[in-house]
GROMACS .gro file of C-alpha atoms in nm:
model
  338
    1MET     CA    1   8.417 -10.775  -4.332
    2SER     CA    2   8.533 -10.576  -4.034
    3THR     CA    3   8.665 -10.873  -3.862
    4SER     CA    4   8.846 -11.013  -4.163
    5ARG     CA    5   9.023 -10.682  -4.211
    6ALA     CA    6   9.149 -10.656  -3.855
    7GLY     CA    7   9.295 -11.012  -3.833
    8PRO     CA    8   9.587 -10.951  -4.071
    9THR     CA    9   9.701 -10.623  -3.924
   10SER     CA   10   9.720 -10.796  -3.559
   11LEU     CA   11   9.925 -11.066  -3.698
   12SER     CA   12  10.163 -10.832  -3.839
   13PHE     CA   13  10.223 -10.659  -3.505
   14LEU     CA   14  10.283 -10.964  -3.333
   15ASP     CA   15  10.538 -11.078  -3.582
   16VAL     CA   16  10.740 -10.761  -3.516
   17ILE     CA   17  10.716 -10.805  -3.139
   18ALA     CA   18  10.816 -11.140  -3.170
   19CYS     CA   19  11.113 -11.076  -3.380
   20ALA     CA   20  11.221 -10.774  -3.169
   21PHE     CA   21  11.224 -11.032  -2.861
   22GLY     CA   22  11.437 -11.272  -3.053
   23ALA     CA   23  11.687 -11.022  -3.127
   24ILE     CA   24  11.697 -10.937  -2.750
   25VAL     CA   25  11.748 -11.294  -2.680
   26LEU     CA   26  12.015 -11.343  -2.936
   27LEU     CA   27  12.202 -11.027  -2.790
   28VAL     CA   28  12.188 -11.205  -2.460
   29LEU     CA   29  12.321 -11.519  -2.608
   30ILE     CA   30  12.626 -11.333  -2.796
   31LEU     CA   31  12.748 -11.096  -2.534
   32PRO     CA   32  12.980 -11.242  -2.275
   33VAL     CA   33  12.848 -11.248  -1.940
   34GLY     CA   34  12.975 -11.367  -1.584
   35GLU     CA   35  13.324 -11.498  -1.597
   36ARG     CA   36  13.353 -11.449  -2.002
   37ALA     CA   37  13.282 -11.077  -1.952
   38LYS     CA   38  13.584 -10.827  -2.004
   39GLU     CA   39  13.705 -10.709  -1.677
   40GLU     CA   40  13.618 -10.368  -1.585
   41PRO     CA   41  13.962 -10.139  -1.604
   42GLU     CA   42  14.116 -10.037  -1.291
   43SER     CA   43  14.034  -9.689  -1.172
   44VAL     CA   44  14.326  -9.434  -1.237
   45ASP     CA   45  14.565  -9.318  -0.951
   46PHE     CA   46  14.542  -8.948  -0.945
   47GLY     CA   47  14.783  -8.914  -0.675
   48ALA     CA   48  15.076  -9.079  -0.861
   49THR     CA   49  14.982  -8.869  -1.152
   50GLY     CA   50  14.989  -8.538  -0.969
   51ARG     CA   51  15.337  -8.620  -0.817
   52LEU     CA   52  15.461  -8.698  -1.169
   53PHE     CA   53  15.331  -8.343  -1.274
   54VAL     CA   54  15.519  -8.183  -0.981
   55ALA     CA   55  15.833  -8.354  -1.058
   56ILE     CA   56  15.818  -8.228  -1.432
   57ASP     CA   57  15.760  -7.870  -1.302
   58ALA     CA   58  16.052  -7.914  -1.063
   59VAL     CA   59  16.284  -8.046  -1.349
   60ASP     CA   60  16.173  -7.740  -1.568
   61GLU     CA   61  16.288  -7.487  -1.286
   62GLU     CA   62  16.607  -7.668  -1.246
   63ILE     CA   63  16.667  -7.653  -1.625
   64GLN     CA   64  16.566  -7.283  -1.619
   65ALA     CA   65  16.797  -7.232  -1.311
   66LEU     CA   66  17.088  -7.417  -1.488
   67ALA     CA   67  17.037  -7.218  -1.820
   68GLN     CA   68  17.054  -6.891  -1.628
   69GLU     CA   69  17.378  -7.007  -1.454
   70LEU     CA   70  17.529  -7.107  -1.799
   71GLN     CA   71  17.447  -6.769  -1.935
   72THR     CA   72  17.589  -6.599  -1.637
   73ASN     CA   73  17.888  -6.813  -1.666
   74GLN     CA   74  17.946  -6.721  -2.036
   75LYS     CA   75  17.917  -6.363  -1.926
   76LEU     CA   76  18.204  -6.417  -1.664
   77LEU     CA   77  18.401  -6.610  -1.928
   78THR     CA   78  18.376  -6.321  -2.163
   79SER     CA   79  18.476  -6.075  -1.890
   80ILE     CA   80  18.775  -6.308  -1.790
   81GLU     CA   81  18.885  -6.309  -2.147
   82SER     CA   82  18.858  -5.937  -2.203
   83GLU     CA   83  19.039  -5.907  -1.863
   84SER     CA   84  19.310  -6.154  -1.966
   85VAL     CA   85  19.384  -5.921  -2.262
   86SER     CA   86  19.402  -5.635  -2.033
   87ILE     CA   87  19.643  -5.793  -1.805
   88GLU     CA   88  19.857  -5.902  -2.088
   89ASP     CA   89  19.881  -5.553  -2.214
   90ALA     CA   90  19.945  -5.440  -1.856
   91THR     CA   91  20.223  -5.713  -1.811
   92GLU     CA   92  20.383  -5.587  -2.150
   93GLN     CA   93  20.366  -5.219  -2.019
   94ALA     CA   94  20.507  -5.299  -1.707
   95THR     CA   95  20.800  -5.515  -1.837
   96GLN     CA   96  20.886  -5.211  -2.074
   97ALA     CA   97  20.859  -4.966  -1.767
   98VAL     CA   98  21.100  -5.229  -1.590
   99GLN     CA   99  21.333  -5.210  -1.870
  100HIS     CA  100  21.318  -4.845  -1.898
  101THR     CA  101  21.396  -4.835  -1.530
  102ILE     CA  102  21.687  -5.060  -1.533
  103THR     CA  103  21.831  -4.872  -1.824
  104GLN     CA  104  21.798  -4.559  -1.618
  105LEU     CA  105  21.942  -4.711  -1.321
  106ASN     CA  106  22.235  -4.836  -1.538
  107SER     CA  107  22.299  -4.468  -1.651
  108VAL     CA  108  22.249  -4.342  -1.266
  109GLN     CA  109  22.497  -4.587  -1.160
  110ALA     CA  110  22.759  -4.497  -1.432
  111GLN     CA  111  22.718  -4.133  -1.343
  112GLN     CA  112  22.769  -4.220  -0.973
  113SER     CA  113  23.084  -4.417  -1.082
  114ALA     CA  114  23.210  -4.125  -1.272
  115LEU     CA  115  23.152  -3.867  -0.984
  116ALA     CA  116  23.324  -4.113  -0.742
  117THR     CA  117  23.626  -4.125  -0.997
  118ALA     CA  118  23.612  -3.744  -1.029
  119ALA     CA  119  23.614  -3.730  -0.633
  120ALA     CA  120  23.895  -3.970  -0.583
  121ILE     CA  121  24.113  -3.762  -0.862
  122LEU     CA  122  24.006  -3.451  -0.715
  123SER     CA  123  24.160  -3.564  -0.365
  124GLN     CA  124  24.487  -3.638  -0.520
  125PRO     CA  125  24.745  -3.366  -0.643
  126ALA     CA  126  24.669  -3.236  -1.001
  127PRO     CA  127  24.878  -3.384  -1.280
  128GLN     CA  128  25.108  -3.168  -1.477
  129THR     CA  129  24.918  -3.024  -1.762
  130PRO     CA  130  25.040  -2.825  -2.056
  131GLU     CA  131  25.153  -2.476  -2.000
  132THR     CA  132  24.888  -2.219  -2.029
  133GLN     CA  133  24.878  -1.837  -2.102
  134GLU     CA  134  24.623  -1.626  -1.944
  135VAL     CA  135  24.438  -1.345  -2.187
  136GLU     CA  136  24.339  -1.046  -2.066
  137SER     CA  137  24.003  -1.034  -2.274
  138GLU     CA  138  23.774  -1.329  -2.402
  139LEU     CA  139  23.772  -1.174  -2.734
  140SER     CA  140  24.168  -1.272  -2.782
  141GLY     CA  141  24.232  -1.559  -2.987
  142ILE     CA  142  23.894  -1.645  -3.037
  143PRO     CA  143  23.715  -1.592  -3.391
  144VAL     CA  144  23.357  -1.466  -3.378
  145ASP     CA  145  23.278  -1.423  -3.728
  146SER     CA  146  22.990  -1.707  -3.737
  147GLU     CA  147  22.643  -1.619  -3.803
  148TYR     CA  148  22.495  -1.917  -3.610
  149LEU     CA  149  22.594  -2.082  -3.294
  150VAL     CA  150  22.525  -2.438  -3.171
  151PHE     CA  151  22.605  -2.559  -2.821
  152VAL     CA  152  22.689  -2.951  -2.781
  153VAL     CA  153  22.671  -2.974  -2.405
  154ASP     CA  154  22.786  -3.280  -2.200
  155THR     CA  155  22.504  -3.349  -1.959
  156SER     CA  156  22.669  -3.637  -1.775
  157GLY     CA  157  22.693  -3.645  -1.385
  158SER     CA  158  23.015  -3.496  -1.340
  159MET     CA  159  22.887  -3.188  -1.539
  160GLN     CA  160  22.561  -3.197  -1.337
  161SER     CA  161  22.768  -3.162  -1.009
  162ILE     CA  162  22.872  -2.815  -1.150
  163TRP     CA  163  22.582  -2.733  -1.347
  164SER     CA  164  22.530  -2.385  -1.241
  165HIS     CA  165  22.884  -2.290  -1.327
  166VAL     CA  166  22.843  -2.464  -1.693
  167ILE     CA  167  22.528  -2.252  -1.741
  168LYS     CA  168  22.716  -1.936  -1.624
  169GLU     CA  169  23.031  -1.983  -1.847
  170MET     CA  170  22.809  -2.071  -2.151
  171GLU     CA  171  22.614  -1.732  -2.123
  172ARG     CA  172  22.955  -1.560  -2.077
  173PHE     CA  173  23.080  -1.721  -2.407
  174TRP     CA  174  22.775  -1.655  -2.587
  175LEU     CA  175  22.828  -1.278  -2.516
  176LEU     CA  176  23.116  -1.297  -2.766
  177TYR     CA  177  22.846  -1.326  -3.036
  178PRO     CA  178  22.635  -1.022  -2.975
  179ASP     CA  179  22.489  -1.018  -3.343
  180ILE     CA  180  22.425  -1.368  -3.453
  181LYS     CA  181  22.125  -1.476  -3.650
  182GLY     CA  182  22.025  -1.789  -3.485
  183PHE     CA  183  22.139  -2.048  -3.228
  184GLN     CA  184  22.061  -2.418  -3.104
  185ILE     CA  185  22.138  -2.609  -2.789
  186MET     CA  186  22.181  -2.973  -2.769
  187ASN     CA  187  22.343  -3.250  -2.556
  188ASP     CA  188  22.653  -3.464  -2.662
  189ASN     CA  189  22.425  -3.742  -2.773
  190GLY     CA  190  22.225  -3.501  -3.022
  191HIS     CA  191  21.920  -3.449  -2.793
  192TYR     CA  192  21.798  -3.099  -2.857
  193LEU     CA  193  21.697  -2.898  -2.550
  194SER     CA  194  21.375  -2.758  -2.705
  195ARG     CA  195  21.198  -3.020  -2.926
  196ILE     CA  196  21.005  -2.719  -3.087
  197GLY     CA  197  21.318  -2.610  -3.277
  198LYS     CA  198  21.453  -2.933  -3.344
  199GLY     CA  199  21.640  -2.924  -3.692
  200ARG     CA  200  21.583  -2.545  -3.697
  201TRP     CA  201  21.762  -2.222  -3.596
  202ILE     CA  202  21.605  -2.050  -3.295
  203PRO     CA  203  21.624  -1.672  -3.399
  204ASP     CA  204  21.868  -1.495  -3.146
  205ASN     CA  205  21.771  -1.217  -2.920
  206LYS     CA  206  21.805  -1.166  -2.545
  207LEU     CA  207  21.452  -1.315  -2.454
  208ALA     CA  208  21.530  -1.632  -2.641
  209ARG     CA  209  21.899  -1.660  -2.477
  210LYS     CA  210  21.746  -1.606  -2.125
  211THR     CA  211  21.467  -1.866  -2.194
  212ALA     CA  212  21.690  -2.117  -2.325
  213LEU     CA  213  21.946  -2.063  -2.025
  214GLN     CA  214  21.642  -2.083  -1.775
  215LYS     CA  215  21.523  -2.404  -1.933
  216MET     CA  216  21.894  -2.560  -1.913
  217GLN     CA  217  21.848  -2.541  -1.535
  218SER     CA  218  21.659  -2.835  -1.503
  219TRP     CA  219  21.766  -3.017  -1.814
  220LEU     CA  220  21.840  -3.380  -1.749
  221SER     CA  221  21.932  -3.596  -2.064
  222PHE     CA  222  22.142  -3.912  -2.092
  223SER     CA  223  22.494  -3.861  -2.191
  224ASN     CA  224  22.803  -4.099  -2.281
  225SER     CA  225  23.048  -3.808  -2.245
  226SER     CA  226  23.146  -3.852  -2.612
  227PRO     CA  227  23.081  -3.528  -2.818
  228ALA     CA  228  23.080  -3.719  -3.174
  229GLU     CA  229  22.700  -3.780  -3.197
  230GLY     CA  230  22.617  -3.428  -3.102
  231ILE     CA  231  22.867  -3.261  -3.340
  232VAL     CA  232  22.740  -3.509  -3.625
  233GLN     CA  233  22.389  -3.439  -3.541
  234ALA     CA  234  22.457  -3.070  -3.546
  235ILE     CA  235  22.620  -3.052  -3.883
  236ASP     CA  236  22.370  -3.303  -4.034
  237ASP     CA  237  22.048  -3.095  -3.909
  238LEU     CA  238  22.172  -2.734  -3.912
  239TYR     CA  239  22.460  -2.675  -4.151
  240ARG     CA  240  22.385  -2.499  -4.487
  241ASP     CA  241  22.621  -2.383  -4.747
  242ASP     CA  242  22.514  -2.037  -4.744
  243ILE     CA  243  22.585  -1.955  -4.369
  244LYS     CA  244  22.878  -1.947  -4.132
  245MET     CA  245  22.815  -2.189  -3.828
  246ALA     CA  246  23.008  -2.240  -3.518
  247ILE     CA  247  22.969  -2.559  -3.292
  248VAL     CA  248  23.095  -2.509  -2.928
  249VAL     CA  249  23.156  -2.845  -2.749
  250VAL     CA  250  23.101  -2.797  -2.370
  251GLY     CA  251  23.229  -3.080  -2.142
  252ASP     CA  252  23.482  -3.214  -1.898
  253GLU     CA  253  23.585  -3.577  -2.006
  254TYR     CA  254  23.608  -3.820  -2.294
  255SER     CA  255  23.510  -4.155  -2.202
  256SER     CA  256  23.531  -4.350  -2.539
  257GLY     CA  257  23.842  -4.506  -2.683
  258SER     CA  258  24.070  -4.392  -2.937
  259PHE     CA  259  24.051  -4.028  -3.113
  260THR     CA  260  24.076  -4.129  -3.450
  261PRO     CA  261  23.739  -4.282  -3.524
  262LEU     CA  262  23.568  -3.982  -3.370
  263LEU     CA  263  23.769  -3.731  -3.566
  264GLU     CA  264  23.714  -3.940  -3.898
  265GLN     CA  265  23.337  -3.960  -3.828
  266ILE     CA  266  23.315  -3.602  -3.799
  267ASP     CA  267  23.546  -3.571  -4.121
  268ARG     CA  268  23.304  -3.774  -4.310
  269LYS     CA  269  22.995  -3.610  -4.222
  270VAL     CA  270  23.155  -3.262  -4.312
  271ARG     CA  271  23.266  -3.394  -4.672
  272SER     CA  272  22.918  -3.550  -4.711
  273ARG     CA  273  22.750  -3.217  -4.653
  274SER     CA  274  23.025  -3.038  -4.881
  275VAL     CA  275  23.106  -2.781  -4.617
  276LYS     CA  276  23.264  -2.492  -4.741
  277ALA     CA  277  23.612  -2.352  -4.622
  278ASP     CA  278  23.589  -2.088  -4.338
  279SER     CA  279  23.202  -2.170  -4.321
  280LEU     CA  280  23.226  -2.410  -4.010
  281ARG     CA  281  23.431  -2.355  -3.682
  282ILE     CA  282  23.434  -2.589  -3.387
  283HIS     CA  283  23.519  -2.430  -3.037
  284ALA     CA  284  23.533  -2.611  -2.702
  285LEU     CA  285  23.497  -2.522  -2.336
  286GLY     CA  286  23.671  -2.756  -2.116
  287PHE     CA  287  23.591  -2.735  -1.728
  288TRP     CA  288  23.792  -2.771  -1.427
  289ASN     CA  289  23.644  -3.130  -1.367
  290MET     CA  290  23.879  -3.242  -1.667
  291VAL     CA  291  24.162  -3.402  -1.462
  292GLY     CA  292  24.298  -3.747  -1.449
  293GLY     CA  293  24.274  -3.967  -1.761
  294SER     CA  294  23.929  -3.897  -1.910
  295GLY     CA  295  23.961  -3.516  -1.865
  296ASN     CA  296  24.315  -3.505  -1.998
  297ARG     CA  297  24.184  -3.698  -2.281
  298PHE     CA  298  23.914  -3.457  -2.331
  299ALA     CA  299  24.171  -3.158  -2.350
  300MET     CA  300  24.385  -3.337  -2.601
  301LEU     CA  301  24.096  -3.424  -2.831
  302MET     CA  302  23.942  -3.096  -2.812
  303ARG     CA  303  24.278  -2.917  -2.887
  304ALA     CA  304  24.290  -3.158  -3.208
  305LEU     CA  305  23.935  -3.083  -3.319
  306THR     CA  306  23.933  -2.696  -3.258
  307ALA     CA  307  24.259  -2.685  -3.466
  308ARG     CA  308  24.115  -2.890  -3.738
  309TYR     CA  309  23.833  -2.656  -3.779
  310ASP     CA  310  23.973  -2.334  -3.707
  311GLY     CA  311  23.826  -2.280  -3.361
  312ALA     CA  312  23.945  -2.223  -2.985
  313PHE     CA  313  23.975  -2.468  -2.703
  314VAL     CA  314  23.911  -2.256  -2.383
  315ALA     CA  315  24.002  -2.427  -2.039
  316ILE     CA  316  23.812  -2.297  -1.750
  317GLU     CA  317  23.957  -2.284  -1.419
  318ALA     CA  318  23.778  -2.359  -1.093
  319ASN     CA  319  23.613  -2.058  -0.949
  320SER     CA  320  23.714  -1.835  -1.227
  321SER     CA  321  23.484  -1.541  -1.312
  322SER     CA  322  23.667  -1.334  -1.545
  323VAL     CA  323  23.988  -1.497  -1.716
  324PHE     CA  324  23.950  -1.789  -1.971
  325THR     CA  325  24.291  -1.984  -2.010
  326MET     CA  326  24.372  -2.137  -2.336
  327PRO     CA  327  24.659  -2.385  -2.391
  328SER     CA  328  24.918  -2.282  -2.615
  329PRO     CA  329  24.841  -2.367  -2.969
  330ILE     CA  330  24.958  -2.701  -3.103
  331PRO     CA  331  24.970  -2.783  -3.462
  332PRO     CA  332  24.705  -3.078  -3.539
  333ILE     CA  333  24.967  -3.313  -3.665
  334LYS     CA  334  25.152  -3.308  -3.330
  335ILE     CA  335  24.829  -3.416  -3.131
  336PRO     CA  336  24.908  -3.766  -3.023
  337LEU     CA  337  24.606  -4.003  -3.126
  338PRO     CA  338  24.573  -4.303  -2.901
   0.00000   0.00000   0.00000
């Protein structure tokens, strides 16, 4: 009984063993061996790979360096563009400065030419001038009823050459008006001596007069030796219908053309401001430089202008310290107008 039971169990074990062996044989037959077997892949060249990574790192560093250089160049370009704008501004300013210098140079050359002409004229015998009559007092023949006084002064080169005398004679003439309410000083082109008081009267007193005359000592202002602009500016800025105003033209020459346009220009301004009768006077101080053509023209023009506006023309002789000389009065209609 026991033998019969063991027999079947051993047979089954042998069958399993046999099947497993058969499977192994089958695998041997199926898998390629020898020449049919797949070749084993070659080993990796780690040296070449390392060199590749090194090259990549070098390229990365070069890219970073180029990026940094690009950033630097961009900053440089921005700086250059900013400097370019500054250079353009500087160039424009320099151009304006050069033009201003050229204008000043032309003015100085014109004044130099005027001085040379004056020197040439002074070296010749003085031409015959209208007969004059001396007066013993500065008050004689000069109406002094004005309440406000404005000096219109020629500041050209010929006047600058005797500037200390000009200031002295202005001060002496000013003494004729001890009780005026206000004053102003401008040049013949209408430029004020003091910008603070432009268009307004400066209250008159001894200190104000002294300050103004001291400031005149260093006063340099472009002048074309034609008083029309200053006279018109004075009337336009300062005249009011409730005051009595006197304009004192101070000069030695008239460099413009015909008298008629100047007189008409002043007349138009007077009419436009509705100047009342006896409320505006125009006086003139003519200095000894007024010899020759432009000087004689200044004398003729001032005599006509002062006659029109109830003033006095005072000719000041060289080295004169006490006596004013005044041409004999001539009616306006007899003044020749070139």
